[in-house]
Amino acid sequence: MALPISFTDFKSYSLRLGVLALPILITQFCQAALGVVDAIMAGQVSALDLAAVAVGSGIWLPLFLLATGILIATTPLIGEAIGKNKHDQVPHITQQSLWTAGVIGIIGFIIVNLMPNVLGIMGVPDNIRPIASQYLHGVSFGFPAMAVYAVLRSYCEALGRPEPVTVISIIGLLADIPLNYIFIHGLYGMPEMGGAGCGVATAIVLWINVLLLAAYTTFTKRQQFASTRFFYSFTKPNREQITKLLKLGIPIGVSIFFEASLFSLGALVISPLGELATASHQVALAVTSQLFMIPISVAMALTIMVSNRFGQKNLVALHNVQTTGLIWTILIAIVCMLGIWLFRPQLAAAFTDNPEVRAQAMHLLIFALAYQLFDGWQVNIAGILRGMQDTTVPMWVTLFCYWIVALPLGIYLVRFTDTGAQGFWMALITGLFLSSILLTLRLRYQQKRLRAMWA
């Protein structure tokens, strides 16, 4: 698949990959943990509240990831500029991304507020709808903050300084727990909202995060930031740069949306089976989502490293980065599979005290074993392709694998056969396996193309 790599080069690239990926991993864990905290605290109220939060998350999270995916195109654009040693372009790229983020944030706020109107059409049971609607209304106020934060995060990580984002993410996670408790139980004069209070708490956390990161990038004296200040001489919206961002970013966002919506819509597909099936699916999904943060963090680090070598037009270094990343992808997948198998009872028990939900979740986690390798492989191949600014074909691959193959298959198995919730997980495995094959073929094509261009 790639050029051979010496052990010395493998160690060197692994060290750089680890330095980038570790803080990104902590950041990803913290962001994903917001949903886990919501699930745990809502589940302590009732299975109904947990099911409602699961449905609400299944709607707003794909939109969140769609917007974030568009805006993280800032990372390979800045990475390419740095690879070309054109650091003076970094402020302009960041400013244009921030203009785009403002518009996307407002659009996202409006769309999330409209989503409760379609819960009935989606087949969500009547007893779940009111709580899910209230949850969506609360979380919508965090959408503009999330969009701006995505750009500031991309700016920091592309400069090779992901640490401030990590620290702020930890602060946000720590703040989420008491905020959830306040709005769930109605403390300090706040209304008692039950599981729906998690939406308000999440919105507040998103604003805390963006304000802290904006303050840091404004006042820090670190060299990387001091030489690329983006708030001085803020330029007007530039059509050419914004078009370049959207041309690269929309396929990234749509690709992430297709994959995330496949997972998140599982709660909606399974909801007619009842509260217990929906809650058990959410527990299993929460566990695997946390584990997924490991390969996706490696993928994000690979995007940064690949974009630098892409800007340098260094084919040997580019292939060495790819090889190093994919070796670690396989090793990580094996460890995750062992972890799920050995600790399934403890993982399920961490989310619910309901013995029926716990038993069903443990059963679904067996299916999660099957796709760890496929999921990790495809997300890292996608990260490599993003660093090479190849995003359109991967978008069509994800559309085909997830929405044309996996989602209809999941709906059919859940609602028209007796497989129950596990039918949807069987469909997930199918889509991820197919995506792994097609994205690998695309990477091989791009390697040959670049070899011919740069020869």
Short mmCIF file of C-alpha atoms in Angstrom, two decimals:
data_model
loop_
_atom_site.label_atom_id
_atom_site.label_comp_id
_atom_site.label_asym_id
_atom_site.label_seq_id
_atom_site.Cartn_x
_atom_site.Cartn_y
_atom_site.Cartn_z
CA MET A 1 0.00 0.00 0.00
CA ALA A 2 2.84 2.38 0.76
CA LEU A 3 6.60 2.63 0.38
CA PRO A 4 8.68 0.65 2.90
CA ILE A 5 9.61 2.52 6.07
CA SER A 6 12.69 1.98 8.21
CA PHE A 7 12.36 1.33 11.94
CA THR A 8 14.17 4.61 12.64
CA ASP A 9 11.72 6.57 10.50
CA PHE A 10 8.80 4.69 12.05
CA LYS A 11 9.95 5.70 15.55
CA SER A 12 10.46 9.31 14.48
CA TYR A 13 7.06 9.65 12.81
CA SER A 14 5.37 7.75 15.64
CA LEU A 15 6.78 10.22 18.16
CA ARG A 16 5.52 13.21 16.17
CA LEU A 17 2.17 11.50 15.62
CA GLY A 18 1.88 10.83 19.35
CA VAL A 19 2.78 14.39 20.32
CA LEU A 20 -0.06 15.65 18.10
CA ALA A 21 -2.57 12.85 18.67
CA LEU A 22 -2.40 12.60 22.48
CA PRO A 23 -3.74 16.10 23.28
CA ILE A 24 -6.23 15.78 20.41
CA LEU A 25 -7.33 12.46 21.91
CA ILE A 26 -7.92 14.03 25.32
CA THR A 27 -9.89 16.81 23.62
CA GLN A 28 -11.98 14.28 21.69
CA PHE A 29 -12.63 12.26 24.83
CA CYS A 30 -13.79 15.38 26.64
CA GLN A 31 -16.12 16.42 23.83
CA ALA A 32 -17.53 12.92 23.45
CA ALA A 33 -17.78 12.64 27.23
CA LEU A 34 -20.30 15.49 27.20
CA GLY A 35 -22.73 13.09 25.53
CA VAL A 36 -21.74 10.29 27.88
CA VAL A 37 -22.34 12.49 30.93
CA ASP A 38 -25.73 13.44 29.48
CA ALA A 39 -26.59 9.77 28.98
CA ILE A 40 -25.51 8.78 32.48
CA MET A 41 -27.25 11.65 34.27
CA ALA A 42 -30.43 11.40 32.17
CA GLY A 43 -30.46 7.63 32.71
CA GLN A 44 -30.41 8.20 36.47
CA VAL A 45 -33.70 10.10 36.12
CA SER A 46 -35.51 7.42 34.09
CA ALA A 47 -35.25 5.20 31.02
CA LEU A 48 -37.69 7.60 29.33
CA ASP A 49 -35.37 10.58 29.88
CA LEU A 50 -32.41 8.56 28.59
CA ALA A 51 -34.36 7.55 25.48
CA ALA A 52 -35.41 11.18 24.86
CA VAL A 53 -31.83 12.45 25.17
CA ALA A 54 -30.74 9.64 22.83
CA VAL A 55 -33.27 10.75 20.22
CA GLY A 56 -32.35 14.44 20.65
CA SER A 57 -28.64 13.66 20.36
CA GLY A 58 -29.33 11.54 17.31
CA ILE A 59 -30.77 14.62 15.60
CA TRP A 60 -28.50 17.47 16.66
CA LEU A 61 -25.17 15.63 16.76
CA PRO A 62 -25.03 14.88 13.01
CA LEU A 63 -25.80 18.56 12.31
CA PHE A 64 -23.09 19.56 14.79
CA LEU A 65 -20.59 17.28 13.03
CA LEU A 66 -21.67 18.49 9.58
CA ALA A 67 -20.91 22.09 10.57
CA THR A 68 -17.68 21.16 12.34
CA GLY A 69 -16.57 19.06 9.38
CA ILE A 70 -16.98 21.99 6.99
CA LEU A 71 -14.96 24.27 9.24
CA ILE A 72 -12.12 21.85 10.02
CA ALA A 73 -11.06 22.29 6.41
CA THR A 74 -9.20 25.20 8.02
CA THR A 75 -6.66 22.63 9.28
CA PRO A 76 -5.34 21.30 5.94
CA LEU A 77 -5.42 24.80 4.43
CA ILE A 78 -3.25 26.20 7.23
CA GLY A 79 -1.12 23.04 7.19
CA GLU A 80 -0.44 23.43 3.48
CA ALA A 81 0.51 27.11 3.96
CA ILE A 82 2.96 26.14 6.71
CA GLY A 83 4.39 23.34 4.53
CA LYS A 84 5.02 25.92 1.81
CA ASN A 85 6.62 28.20 4.45
CA LYS A 86 3.95 30.87 3.86
CA HIS A 87 3.07 31.64 7.49
CA ASP A 88 1.81 35.08 6.51
CA GLN A 89 -1.24 33.43 4.90
CA VAL A 90 -2.38 31.86 8.20
CA PRO A 91 -4.19 34.94 9.63
CA HIS A 92 -6.14 35.50 6.40
CA ILE A 93 -7.20 31.82 6.20
CA THR A 94 -8.35 31.91 9.83
CA GLN A 95 -10.29 35.16 9.43
CA GLN A 96 -12.22 33.89 6.42
CA SER A 97 -13.02 30.68 8.27
CA LEU A 98 -14.40 32.73 11.16
CA TRP A 99 -16.69 34.67 8.81
CA THR A 100 -17.96 31.35 7.47
CA ALA A 101 -18.41 30.00 11.01
CA GLY A 102 -20.65 32.93 11.95
CA VAL A 103 -23.06 32.18 9.10
CA ILE A 104 -23.02 28.42 9.72
CA GLY A 105 -23.64 28.94 13.43
CA ILE A 106 -26.78 30.99 12.83
CA ILE A 107 -28.12 28.52 10.24
CA GLY A 108 -27.49 25.64 12.64
CA PHE A 109 -29.34 27.40 15.45
CA ILE A 110 -32.42 27.82 13.24
CA ILE A 111 -32.39 24.24 11.92
CA VAL A 112 -32.04 22.61 15.35
CA ASN A 113 -34.97 24.69 16.65
CA LEU A 114 -37.11 23.45 13.75
CA MET A 115 -36.28 19.77 14.22
CA PRO A 116 -38.90 19.07 16.95
CA ASN A 117 -41.54 19.62 14.25
CA VAL A 118 -40.47 16.45 12.44
CA LEU A 119 -40.20 14.08 15.41
CA GLY A 120 -43.68 12.73 14.69
CA ILE A 121 -42.83 12.15 11.03
CA MET A 122 -39.73 10.23 12.14
CA GLY A 123 -41.90 7.88 14.16
CA VAL A 124 -40.69 8.97 17.60
CA PRO A 125 -43.18 7.75 20.25
CA ASP A 126 -45.49 10.36 21.81
CA ASN A 127 -44.07 9.97 25.33
CA ILE A 128 -40.50 10.68 24.15
CA ARG A 129 -41.27 13.73 21.97
CA PRO A 130 -41.81 16.47 24.62
CA ILE A 131 -38.53 15.82 26.44
CA ALA A 132 -36.57 15.43 23.19
CA SER A 133 -38.04 18.72 21.87
CA GLN A 134 -37.09 20.62 25.02
CA TYR A 135 -33.59 19.13 24.88
CA LEU A 136 -33.14 20.26 21.24
CA HIS A 137 -34.33 23.79 22.00
CA GLY A 138 -31.81 24.14 24.81
CA VAL A 139 -28.81 22.76 22.94
CA SER A 140 -29.51 24.92 19.85
CA PHE A 141 -28.20 28.02 21.63
CA GLY A 142 -24.72 26.48 21.67
CA PHE A 143 -24.54 26.03 17.89
CA PRO A 144 -22.97 29.44 17.05
CA ALA A 145 -20.35 28.93 19.79
CA MET A 146 -19.54 25.49 18.45
CA ALA A 147 -18.94 26.82 14.94
CA VAL A 148 -16.48 29.52 16.03
CA TYR A 149 -14.77 27.07 18.38
CA ALA A 150 -14.21 24.63 15.48
CA VAL A 151 -12.21 27.29 13.61
CA LEU A 152 -10.16 28.33 16.63
CA ARG A 153 -9.42 24.69 17.39
CA SER A 154 -8.32 24.05 13.79
CA TYR A 155 -6.07 27.11 13.96
CA CYS A 156 -4.36 25.86 17.14
CA GLU A 157 -3.95 22.28 15.97
CA ALA A 158 -2.67 23.22 12.51
CA LEU A 159 0.03 25.30 14.21
CA GLY A 160 1.06 22.15 16.08
CA ARG A 161 -0.24 23.47 19.43
CA PRO A 162 -3.30 21.39 20.39
CA GLU A 163 -2.59 21.68 24.14
CA PRO A 164 -4.67 24.81 24.90
CA VAL A 165 -7.70 23.20 23.25
CA THR A 166 -7.16 20.14 25.43
CA VAL A 167 -7.01 22.13 28.68
CA ILE A 168 -10.14 24.09 27.79
CA SER A 169 -11.99 20.89 26.85
CA ILE A 170 -11.22 19.44 30.26
CA ILE A 171 -12.55 22.61 31.92
CA GLY A 172 -15.72 22.37 29.83
CA LEU A 173 -16.28 18.74 30.77
CA LEU A 174 -15.82 19.47 34.47
CA ALA A 175 -18.32 22.34 34.19
CA ASP A 176 -20.87 20.14 32.41
CA ILE A 177 -21.47 17.86 35.40
CA PRO A 178 -22.67 20.50 37.89
CA LEU A 179 -24.53 22.38 35.15
CA ASN A 180 -26.38 19.19 34.20
CA TYR A 181 -27.28 18.59 37.83
CA ILE A 182 -28.57 22.15 38.23
CA PHE A 183 -30.90 22.04 35.21
CA ILE A 184 -31.98 18.41 35.62
CA HIS A 185 -33.04 18.89 39.24
CA GLY A 186 -33.91 22.61 39.22
CA LEU A 187 -31.35 23.97 41.70
CA TYR A 188 -30.61 27.63 42.49
CA GLY A 189 -33.94 28.82 41.13
CA MET A 190 -33.58 27.08 37.76
CA PRO A 191 -36.56 25.12 36.38
CA GLU A 192 -36.56 21.35 36.98
CA MET A 193 -36.19 20.06 33.42
CA GLY A 194 -35.24 16.41 33.88
CA GLY A 195 -33.18 14.94 31.04
CA ALA A 196 -33.99 17.95 28.83
CA GLY A 197 -31.81 20.08 31.12
CA CYS A 198 -28.78 18.40 29.58
CA GLY A 199 -29.37 20.45 26.43
CA VAL A 200 -29.15 23.78 28.26
CA ALA A 201 -26.04 22.63 30.14
CA THR A 202 -24.34 21.57 26.90
CA ALA A 203 -25.06 24.97 25.28
CA ILE A 204 -23.52 26.80 28.24
CA VAL A 205 -20.43 24.57 28.11
CA LEU A 206 -19.97 25.31 24.39
CA TRP A 207 -19.96 29.05 25.11
CA ILE A 208 -17.50 28.62 27.99
CA ASN A 209 -15.16 26.72 25.67
CA VAL A 210 -15.17 29.25 22.83
CA LEU A 211 -14.73 32.27 25.11
CA LEU A 212 -11.76 30.68 26.87
CA LEU A 213 -10.09 29.66 23.60
CA ALA A 214 -10.67 33.09 22.05
CA ALA A 215 -9.07 34.71 25.11
CA TYR A 216 -6.09 32.36 24.94
CA THR A 217 -5.35 32.89 21.24
CA THR A 218 -5.67 36.63 21.76
CA PHE A 219 -3.33 37.05 24.72
CA THR A 220 -0.85 34.16 24.67
CA LYS A 221 2.79 35.01 23.97
CA ARG A 222 3.72 31.63 22.46
CA GLN A 223 5.75 32.07 19.28
CA GLN A 224 3.40 30.15 16.97
CA PHE A 225 0.46 32.36 17.94
CA ALA A 226 2.36 35.64 18.24
CA SER A 227 3.57 35.36 14.63
CA THR A 228 0.15 34.48 13.21
CA ARG A 229 -2.28 36.76 15.08
CA PHE A 230 -5.53 36.73 13.15
CA PHE A 231 -7.43 39.45 15.04
CA TYR A 232 -5.23 42.31 13.78
CA SER A 233 -6.44 44.02 10.58
CA PHE A 234 -9.46 41.75 10.29
CA THR A 235 -10.19 41.51 6.58
CA LYS A 236 -13.60 41.61 4.94
CA PRO A 237 -15.17 38.39 3.69
CA ASN A 238 -13.13 37.19 0.71
CA ARG A 239 -15.12 35.20 -1.83
CA GLU A 240 -12.11 33.36 -3.23
CA GLN A 241 -10.83 32.11 0.14
CA ILE A 242 -14.30 31.24 1.46
CA THR A 243 -15.04 29.35 -1.76
CA LYS A 244 -11.80 27.41 -1.35
CA LEU A 245 -12.73 26.59 2.26
CA LEU A 246 -16.24 25.45 1.29
CA LYS A 247 -15.02 23.46 -1.72
CA LEU A 248 -12.75 21.50 0.58
CA GLY A 249 -14.90 21.61 3.71
CA ILE A 250 -18.41 20.79 2.49
CA PRO A 251 -17.40 17.30 1.31
CA ILE A 252 -15.64 16.74 4.68
CA GLY A 253 -18.72 17.88 6.57
CA VAL A 254 -21.09 15.86 4.43
CA SER A 255 -18.89 12.77 4.77
CA ILE A 256 -18.84 13.09 8.56
CA PHE A 257 -22.58 13.76 8.52
CA PHE A 258 -23.30 10.60 6.52
CA GLU A 259 -21.28 8.46 8.92
CA ALA A 260 -22.42 10.15 12.14
CA SER A 261 -26.06 10.18 11.08
CA LEU A 262 -25.88 6.46 10.35
CA PHE A 263 -24.89 5.88 13.97
CA SER A 264 -27.10 8.54 15.51
CA LEU A 265 -30.23 7.69 13.52
CA GLY A 266 -30.05 4.25 15.06
CA ALA A 267 -31.97 5.60 18.05
CA LEU A 268 -34.76 6.75 15.74
CA VAL A 269 -34.82 3.50 13.76
CA ILE A 270 -34.88 1.42 16.95
CA SER A 271 -37.29 3.67 18.92
CA PRO A 272 -40.48 1.81 17.79
CA LEU A 273 -39.08 -1.26 19.59
CA GLY A 274 -39.58 0.60 22.89
CA GLU A 275 -37.69 2.43 25.62
CA LEU A 276 -35.52 -0.52 26.67
CA ALA A 277 -34.23 -1.24 23.15
CA THR A 278 -33.54 2.45 22.50
CA ALA A 279 -31.77 2.92 25.83
CA SER A 280 -29.62 -0.21 25.38
CA HIS A 281 -28.62 0.96 21.90
CA GLN A 282 -27.64 4.34 23.35
CA VAL A 283 -25.51 2.70 26.04
CA ALA A 284 -23.65 0.53 23.52
CA LEU A 285 -23.24 3.49 21.17
CA ALA A 286 -21.87 5.68 23.99
CA VAL A 287 -19.22 3.07 24.80
CA THR A 288 -18.11 2.59 21.19
CA SER A 289 -18.19 6.35 20.55
CA GLN A 290 -15.68 6.85 23.34
CA LEU A 291 -13.38 4.19 21.86
CA PHE A 292 -13.78 5.77 18.41
CA MET A 293 -12.12 8.89 19.77
CA ILE A 294 -8.77 7.07 19.64
CA PRO A 295 -8.60 6.35 15.89
CA ILE A 296 -10.25 9.65 14.97
CA SER A 297 -7.62 11.52 17.00
CA VAL A 298 -4.89 9.70 15.10
CA ALA A 299 -6.72 10.60 11.87
CA MET A 300 -6.79 14.30 12.80
CA ALA A 301 -3.08 14.23 13.62
CA LEU A 302 -2.43 12.48 10.31
CA THR A 303 -4.32 15.24 8.47
CA ILE A 304 -1.95 17.82 9.97
CA MET A 305 1.20 15.82 9.21
CA VAL A 306 0.07 14.85 5.71
CA SER A 307 -0.94 18.44 4.84
CA ASN A 308 2.55 19.70 5.76
CA ARG A 309 4.24 17.07 3.53
CA PHE A 310 1.67 17.71 0.82
CA GLY A 311 2.60 21.40 0.87
CA GLN A 312 6.29 20.45 0.69
CA LYS A 313 5.59 17.98 -2.15
CA ASN A 314 7.71 15.43 -0.27
CA LEU A 315 6.47 12.08 -1.56
CA VAL A 316 8.75 9.87 0.57
CA ALA A 317 7.86 11.68 3.81
CA LEU A 318 4.19 11.64 2.83
CA HIS A 319 4.19 7.86 2.38
CA ASN A 320 6.13 7.34 5.61
CA VAL A 321 3.52 9.32 7.53
CA GLN A 322 0.74 7.28 5.95
CA THR A 323 2.43 3.97 6.73
CA THR A 324 3.11 4.94 10.34
CA GLY A 325 -0.49 6.05 10.87
CA LEU A 326 -2.01 2.88 9.41
CA ILE A 327 0.24 0.59 11.45
CA TRP A 328 -0.97 2.34 14.59
CA THR A 329 -4.55 2.08 13.33
CA ILE A 330 -4.35 -1.72 13.32
CA LEU A 331 -2.70 -1.90 16.75
CA ILE A 332 -5.28 0.43 18.30
CA ALA A 333 -8.18 -1.55 16.82
CA ILE A 334 -6.86 -4.79 18.33
CA VAL A 335 -6.55 -3.20 21.78
CA CYS A 336 -10.08 -1.76 21.58
CA MET A 337 -11.53 -5.12 20.58
CA LEU A 338 -9.87 -6.81 23.55
CA GLY A 339 -11.07 -4.06 25.88
CA ILE A 340 -14.70 -4.42 24.79
CA TRP A 341 -14.61 -8.20 25.11
CA LEU A 342 -13.04 -8.22 28.58
CA PHE A 343 -15.00 -5.36 30.16
CA ARG A 344 -18.48 -5.54 28.59
CA PRO A 345 -20.30 -6.00 31.94
CA GLN A 346 -18.51 -3.10 33.59
CA LEU A 347 -18.98 -0.82 30.58
CA ALA A 348 -22.72 -1.47 30.43
CA ALA A 349 -23.13 -1.10 34.21
CA ALA A 350 -21.48 2.33 34.11
CA PHE A 351 -24.44 3.73 32.16
CA THR A 352 -27.51 2.15 33.70
CA ASP A 353 -28.81 0.31 36.75
CA ASN A 354 -31.64 -1.27 34.75
CA PRO A 355 -30.77 -4.98 34.40
CA GLU A 356 -32.73 -5.39 31.15
CA VAL A 357 -31.05 -2.40 29.49
CA ARG A 358 -27.68 -3.62 30.75
CA ALA A 359 -28.18 -7.14 29.35
CA GLN A 360 -29.25 -5.87 25.93
CA ALA A 361 -26.36 -3.39 25.81
CA MET A 362 -23.86 -6.15 26.58
CA HIS A 363 -25.26 -8.16 23.69
CA LEU A 364 -24.95 -5.21 21.28
CA LEU A 365 -21.35 -4.63 22.36
CA ILE A 366 -20.48 -8.04 20.87
CA PHE A 367 -21.36 -6.60 17.46
CA ALA A 368 -19.20 -3.56 18.19
CA LEU A 369 -16.20 -5.89 18.26
CA ALA A 370 -16.68 -6.75 14.62
CA TYR A 371 -16.31 -3.26 13.21
CA GLN A 372 -13.46 -1.79 15.33
CA LEU A 373 -10.85 -2.52 12.67
CA PHE A 374 -13.02 -1.39 9.75
CA ASP A 375 -14.06 1.82 11.52
CA GLY A 376 -10.54 2.74 12.55
CA TRP A 377 -9.12 1.94 9.14
CA GLN A 378 -11.64 3.96 7.14
CA VAL A 379 -11.46 7.04 9.38
CA ASN A 380 -7.66 7.16 9.15
CA ILE A 381 -7.67 6.70 5.39
CA ALA A 382 -10.16 9.59 5.25
CA GLY A 383 -7.85 11.69 7.47
CA ILE A 384 -4.93 11.04 5.12
CA LEU A 385 -7.00 11.98 2.07
CA ARG A 386 -8.11 15.24 3.75
CA GLY A 387 -4.49 16.16 4.31
CA MET A 388 -3.99 15.65 0.56
CA GLN A 389 -7.07 17.88 -0.01
CA ASP A 390 -8.99 15.01 -1.58
CA THR A 391 -12.48 15.21 -0.10
CA THR A 392 -15.09 14.99 -2.88
CA VAL A 393 -14.69 11.34 -3.86
CA PRO A 394 -14.57 10.21 -0.19
CA MET A 395 -17.85 12.08 0.29
CA TRP A 396 -19.53 10.01 -2.45
CA VAL A 397 -18.03 6.84 -0.96
CA THR A 398 -19.56 7.57 2.44
CA LEU A 399 -22.90 8.47 0.85
CA PHE A 400 -23.01 5.13 -0.93
CA CYS A 401 -21.78 3.00 1.97
CA TYR A 402 -23.77 4.58 4.79
CA TRP A 403 -27.00 5.96 3.34
CA ILE A 404 -27.54 3.80 0.27
CA VAL A 405 -26.34 0.49 1.73
CA ALA A 406 -26.17 0.51 5.54
CA LEU A 407 -29.12 2.72 6.56
CA PRO A 408 -31.79 1.02 4.39
CA LEU A 409 -30.39 -2.35 5.44
CA GLY A 410 -30.62 -1.34 9.10
CA ILE A 411 -34.21 -0.13 8.73
CA TYR A 412 -35.19 -3.34 6.98
CA LEU A 413 -33.54 -5.63 9.56
CA VAL A 414 -34.96 -3.74 12.58
CA ARG A 415 -38.50 -3.13 11.39
CA PHE A 416 -39.22 -6.01 9.01
CA THR A 417 -37.36 -8.95 10.56
CA ASP A 418 -37.07 -10.37 14.05
CA THR A 419 -33.40 -9.41 14.52
CA GLY A 420 -34.33 -6.51 16.83
CA ALA A 421 -31.79 -3.79 17.67
CA GLN A 422 -28.88 -6.01 16.68
CA GLY A 423 -30.06 -5.80 13.07
CA PHE A 424 -28.99 -2.16 12.96
CA TRP A 425 -25.55 -3.07 14.27
CA MET A 426 -25.21 -5.72 11.56
CA ALA A 427 -25.91 -2.98 9.01
CA LEU A 428 -23.24 -0.76 10.61
CA ILE A 429 -20.64 -3.48 10.14
CA THR A 430 -21.61 -3.86 6.48
CA GLY A 431 -21.31 -0.13 5.73
CA LEU A 432 -17.97 0.29 7.49
CA PHE A 433 -16.45 -2.76 5.80
CA LEU A 434 -17.47 -1.47 2.37
CA SER A 435 -16.17 2.03 3.16
CA SER A 436 -12.79 0.63 4.22
CA ILE A 437 -12.34 -1.13 0.88
CA LEU A 438 -13.40 1.80 -1.33
CA LEU A 439 -11.39 4.46 0.55
CA THR A 440 -8.30 2.25 0.42
CA LEU A 441 -8.66 1.99 -3.35
CA ARG A 442 -8.98 5.78 -3.53
CA LEU A 443 -5.79 6.28 -1.52
CA ARG A 444 -3.88 3.90 -3.78
CA TYR A 445 -5.07 5.90 -6.80
CA GLN A 446 -3.97 9.20 -5.22
CA GLN A 447 -0.55 7.79 -4.37
CA LYS A 448 0.01 6.81 -8.00
CA ARG A 449 -1.25 10.19 -9.22
CA LEU A 450 1.05 12.19 -6.95
CA ARG A 451 4.01 9.97 -7.80
CA ALA A 452 3.48 10.81 -11.48
CA MET A 453 2.95 14.54 -10.80
CA TRP A 454 5.95 15.01 -8.51
CA ALA A 455 8.36 12.70 -10.32
#
